[in-house]
Amino acid sequence: MPGSPLHAKNVGELTYPAGAPKIISDFRSRVNVRGGVRRSLHQGIDVAGPNGTRIIAAANGRVLETDVGSCWGPTVVIDHGNGWDGKRLIAAYGHLGQMQVVSGQNIRRGQLIGTLGDNQRDFRCIGGVRHLHFQLGRAWRGPEKGTFWGHMRYLQDGKRGTNPHQYWADGPNRVTCFEPGRSYPAGTLTYPVPCAGGS
């Protein structure tokens, strides 16, 4: 429950625009997607959705990698360039059903990059609940994976995730839906799932 010791505070309480799907396991939360207790702090945000839910790019960028991890399942990694603070934003979009982009492809904010599928029981890290895991880091792991798995397979700093709530286009802790035709400040992010009535 919000306010319990299992829920870490970010900068402040999140605000959602109308139609934005809610986060079911937040950044630095100890609560997992099934409502149980995590062994370690969550390093991304989890947003559940029905089969076929569109996953969209949170900003302009270049696809660094598309991969099917043994635990994370289908995953797209995108270099979104520098954030408003001058620090790199590498995003891992994990637990997808289908991927709609390829490595090396340039993408635009709001572009379809994948969909959720019915594979939530096929990959252990998805935890039996269909959802997007969206995680930010500063450094891509690259093609040499070694024995790394989970978020560490994609982000060198996977155990020290970057707080996405600091980068929403409408301001810190203000989840921002993508709206076609709207201009967004450089170095900011929009929600990686469409909002009702949006894209």
GROMACS .gro file of C-alpha atoms in nm:
model
  199
    1MET     CA    1   0.000   0.000   0.000
    2PRO     CA    2   0.126   0.353  -0.070
    3GLY     CA    3   0.275   0.505   0.240
    4SER     CA    4   0.391   0.171   0.378
    5PRO     CA    5   0.763   0.122   0.445
    6LEU     CA    6   0.777  -0.104   0.139
    7HIS     CA    7   0.722   0.196  -0.090
    8ALA     CA    8   1.022   0.425  -0.122
    9LYS     CA    9   0.958   0.793  -0.179
   10ASN     CA   10   1.085   0.952  -0.497
   11VAL     CA   11   1.110   1.333  -0.496
   12GLY     CA   12   0.739   1.358  -0.413
   13GLU     CA   13   0.410   1.191  -0.487
   14LEU     CA   14   0.349   1.099  -0.850
   15THR     CA   15   0.075   1.266  -1.047
   16TYR     CA   16  -0.088   1.094  -1.344
   17PRO     CA   17  -0.277   1.263  -1.626
   18ALA     CA   18  -0.622   1.130  -1.710
   19GLY     CA   19  -0.603   0.801  -1.895
   20ALA     CA   20  -0.248   0.710  -1.789
   21PRO     CA   21  -0.213   0.345  -1.683
   22LYS     CA   22  -0.087   0.323  -1.325
   23ILE     CA   23   0.253   0.187  -1.226
   24ILE     CA   24   0.211  -0.143  -1.040
   25SER     CA   25   0.568  -0.160  -0.906
   26ASP     CA   26   0.749   0.172  -0.884
   27PHE     CA   27   1.113   0.275  -0.891
   28ARG     CA   28   1.289   0.173  -0.569
   29SER     CA   29   0.979  -0.009  -0.446
   30ARG     CA   30   1.005  -0.332  -0.247
   31VAL     CA   31   0.666  -0.446  -0.378
   32ASN     CA   32   0.669  -0.674  -0.682
   33VAL     CA   33   0.409  -0.706  -0.957
   34ARG     CA   34   0.215  -0.970  -0.760
   35GLY     CA   35   0.207  -0.760  -0.442
   36GLY     CA   36   0.479  -0.962  -0.271
   37VAL     CA   37   0.804  -0.835  -0.125
   38ARG     CA   38   1.114  -0.796  -0.342
   39ARG     CA   39   1.453  -0.909  -0.216
   40SER     CA   40   1.609  -0.588  -0.346
   41LEU     CA   41   1.491  -0.243  -0.448
   42HIS     CA   42   1.321  -0.222  -0.786
   43GLN     CA   43   1.537  -0.040  -1.041
   44GLY     CA   44   1.267   0.052  -1.293
   45ILE     CA   45   0.893   0.097  -1.324
   46ASP     CA   46   0.639  -0.173  -1.413
   47VAL     CA   47   0.319  -0.095  -1.604
   48ALA     CA   48   0.071  -0.378  -1.663
   49GLY     CA   49  -0.151  -0.406  -1.968
   50PRO     CA   50  -0.358  -0.647  -2.175
   51ASN     CA   51  -0.220  -0.861  -2.455
   52GLY     CA   52  -0.127  -0.638  -2.748
   53THR     CA   53  -0.068  -0.322  -2.542
   54ARG     CA   54   0.146  -0.089  -2.752
   55ILE     CA   55   0.487   0.006  -2.613
   56ILE     CA   56   0.613   0.339  -2.745
   57ALA     CA   57   0.947   0.519  -2.739
   58ALA     CA   58   0.981   0.760  -2.446
   59ALA     CA   59   1.196   0.998  -2.654
   60ASN     CA   60   1.384   1.017  -2.982
   61GLY     CA   61   1.681   0.784  -2.999
   62ARG     CA   62   1.863   0.494  -3.161
   63VAL     CA   63   1.801   0.127  -3.098
   64LEU     CA   64   2.116  -0.025  -2.950
   65GLU     CA   65   1.988  -0.378  -2.919
   66THR     CA   66   1.693  -0.611  -2.955
   67ASP     CA   67   1.730  -0.933  -2.761
   68VAL     CA   68   1.535  -1.219  -2.605
   69GLY     CA   69   1.689  -1.269  -2.263
   70SER     CA   70   1.641  -1.602  -2.088
   71CYS     CA   71   1.485  -1.423  -1.789
   72TRP     CA   72   1.367  -1.083  -1.917
   73GLY     CA   73   1.222  -1.207  -2.245
   74PRO     CA   74   1.203  -0.980  -2.552
   75THR     CA   75   1.382  -0.653  -2.474
   76VAL     CA   76   1.458  -0.335  -2.669
   77VAL     CA   77   1.742  -0.108  -2.555
   78ILE     CA   78   1.741   0.251  -2.682
   79ASP     CA   79   1.997   0.529  -2.646
   80HIS     CA   80   1.785   0.839  -2.586
   81GLY     CA   81   2.084   1.073  -2.578
   82ASN     CA   82   2.142   1.312  -2.292
   83GLY     CA   83   1.877   1.408  -2.041
   84TRP     CA   84   1.803   1.769  -1.947
   85ASP     CA   85   2.082   1.738  -1.687
   86GLY     CA   86   2.343   1.640  -1.948
   87LYS     CA   87   2.356   1.277  -1.830
   88ARG     CA   88   2.306   0.984  -2.066
   89LEU     CA   89   1.968   0.812  -2.083
   90ILE     CA   90   1.981   0.449  -2.194
   91ALA     CA   91   1.640   0.282  -2.165
   92ALA     CA   92   1.567  -0.089  -2.145
   93TYR     CA   93   1.211  -0.179  -2.244
   94GLY     CA   94   1.178  -0.531  -2.107
   95HIS     CA   95   0.922  -0.816  -2.089
   96LEU     CA   96   0.776  -0.746  -2.433
   97GLY     CA   97   0.575  -0.995  -2.636
   98GLN     CA   98   0.675  -0.867  -2.980
   99MET     CA   99   0.950  -0.626  -3.086
  100GLN     CA  100   0.876  -0.389  -3.375
  101VAL     CA  101   1.221  -0.231  -3.424
  102VAL     CA  102   1.570  -0.352  -3.512
  103SER     CA  103   1.917  -0.273  -3.385
  104GLY     CA  104   2.061   0.047  -3.533
  105GLN     CA  105   1.721   0.193  -3.618
  106ASN     CA  106   1.656   0.560  -3.543
  107ILE     CA  107   1.325   0.611  -3.368
  108ARG     CA  108   1.101   0.903  -3.277
  109ARG     CA  109   0.925   0.977  -2.951
  110GLY     CA  110   0.590   0.797  -2.946
  111GLN     CA  111   0.690   0.547  -3.216
  112LEU     CA  112   0.572   0.189  -3.171
  113ILE     CA  113   0.866  -0.025  -3.058
  114GLY     CA  114   0.683  -0.337  -2.942
  115THR     CA  115   0.377  -0.485  -2.777
  116LEU     CA  116   0.300  -0.685  -2.466
  117GLY     CA  117   0.224  -1.053  -2.525
  118ASP     CA  118   0.100  -1.369  -2.358
  119ASN     CA  119   0.448  -1.478  -2.248
  120GLN     CA  120   0.429  -1.371  -1.883
  121ARG     CA  121   0.470  -1.731  -1.768
  122ASP     CA  122   0.745  -1.814  -2.016
  123PHE     CA  123   1.013  -1.591  -1.860
  124ARG     CA  124   1.082  -1.595  -1.487
  125CYS     CA  125   1.159  -1.223  -1.459
  126ILE     CA  126   0.811  -1.131  -1.588
  127GLY     CA  127   0.671  -1.289  -1.274
  128GLY     CA  128   0.347  -1.424  -1.419
  129VAL     CA  129   0.198  -1.075  -1.465
  130ARG     CA  130   0.199  -0.924  -1.815
  131HIS     CA  131   0.373  -0.586  -1.794
  132LEU     CA  132   0.638  -0.354  -1.932
  133HIS     CA  133   0.952  -0.311  -1.724
  134PHE     CA  134   1.101   0.028  -1.814
  135GLN     CA  135   1.445   0.098  -1.671
  136LEU     CA  136   1.694   0.378  -1.724
  137GLY     CA  137   2.069   0.360  -1.695
  138ARG     CA  138   2.375   0.553  -1.805
  139ALA     CA  139   2.579   0.277  -1.971
  140TRP     CA  140   2.479   0.001  -2.214
  141ARG     CA  141   2.625  -0.342  -2.150
  142GLY     CA  142   2.701  -0.397  -2.520
  143PRO     CA  143   2.715  -0.726  -2.710
  144GLU     CA  144   2.951  -0.905  -2.470
  145LYS     CA  145   2.704  -1.034  -2.210
  146GLY     CA  146   2.918  -1.284  -2.023
  147THR     CA  147   2.704  -1.447  -1.756
  148PHE     CA  148   2.498  -1.134  -1.686
  149TRP     CA  149   2.119  -1.172  -1.681
  150GLY     CA  150   1.814  -0.960  -1.601
  151HIS     CA  151   1.875  -0.585  -1.609
  152MET     CA  152   2.250  -0.639  -1.584
  153ARG     CA  153   2.239  -0.809  -1.925
  154TYR     CA  154   2.152  -0.471  -2.079
  155LEU     CA  155   2.274  -0.198  -1.845
  156GLN     CA  156   2.617  -0.186  -1.683
  157ASP     CA  157   2.465   0.014  -1.398
  158GLY     CA  158   2.152  -0.200  -1.377
  159LYS     CA  159   2.179  -0.231  -0.999
  160ARG     CA  160   2.185   0.149  -0.969
  161GLY     CA  161   1.890   0.244  -1.186
  162THR     CA  162   1.823   0.605  -1.282
  163ASN     CA  163   1.496   0.751  -1.154
  164PRO     CA  164   1.267   0.803  -1.457
  165HIS     CA  165   1.039   1.032  -1.256
  166GLN     CA  166   1.303   1.307  -1.273
  167TYR     CA  167   1.275   1.324  -1.652
  168TRP     CA  168   0.903   1.350  -1.734
  169ALA     CA  169   0.839   1.627  -1.984
  170ASP     CA  170   0.584   1.803  -1.761
  171GLY     CA  171   0.827   1.809  -1.469
  172PRO     CA  172   0.959   1.580  -1.195
  173ASN     CA  173   0.706   1.324  -1.070
  174ARG     CA  174   0.449   1.436  -1.329
  175VAL     CA  175   0.389   1.138  -1.559
  176THR     CA  176   0.355   1.281  -1.909
  177CYS     CA  177   0.149   1.111  -2.180
  178PHE     CA  178   0.268   1.127  -2.539
  179GLU     CA  179   0.046   1.346  -2.756
  180PRO     CA  180   0.105   1.346  -3.134
  181GLY     CA  181   0.191   1.691  -3.262
  182ARG     CA  182   0.299   1.827  -2.924
  183SER     CA  183   0.654   1.959  -2.877
  184TYR     CA  184   0.850   1.837  -2.576
  185PRO     CA  185   1.159   1.985  -2.409
  186ALA     CA  186   1.489   1.824  -2.508
  187GLY     CA  187   1.619   1.570  -2.261
  188THR     CA  188   1.276   1.475  -2.125
  189LEU     CA  189   1.067   1.160  -2.142
  190THR     CA  190   0.706   1.071  -2.208
  191TYR     CA  191   0.527   0.762  -2.079
  192PRO     CA  192   0.632   0.446  -2.266
  193VAL     CA  193   0.272   0.322  -2.283
  194PRO     CA  194  -0.014   0.508  -2.452
  195CYS     CA  195  -0.271   0.684  -2.238
  196ALA     CA  196  -0.642   0.638  -2.302
  197GLY     CA  197  -0.741   0.870  -2.583
  198GLY     CA  198  -0.375   0.923  -2.682
  199SER     CA  199  -0.139   0.761  -2.933
   0.00000   0.00000   0.00000
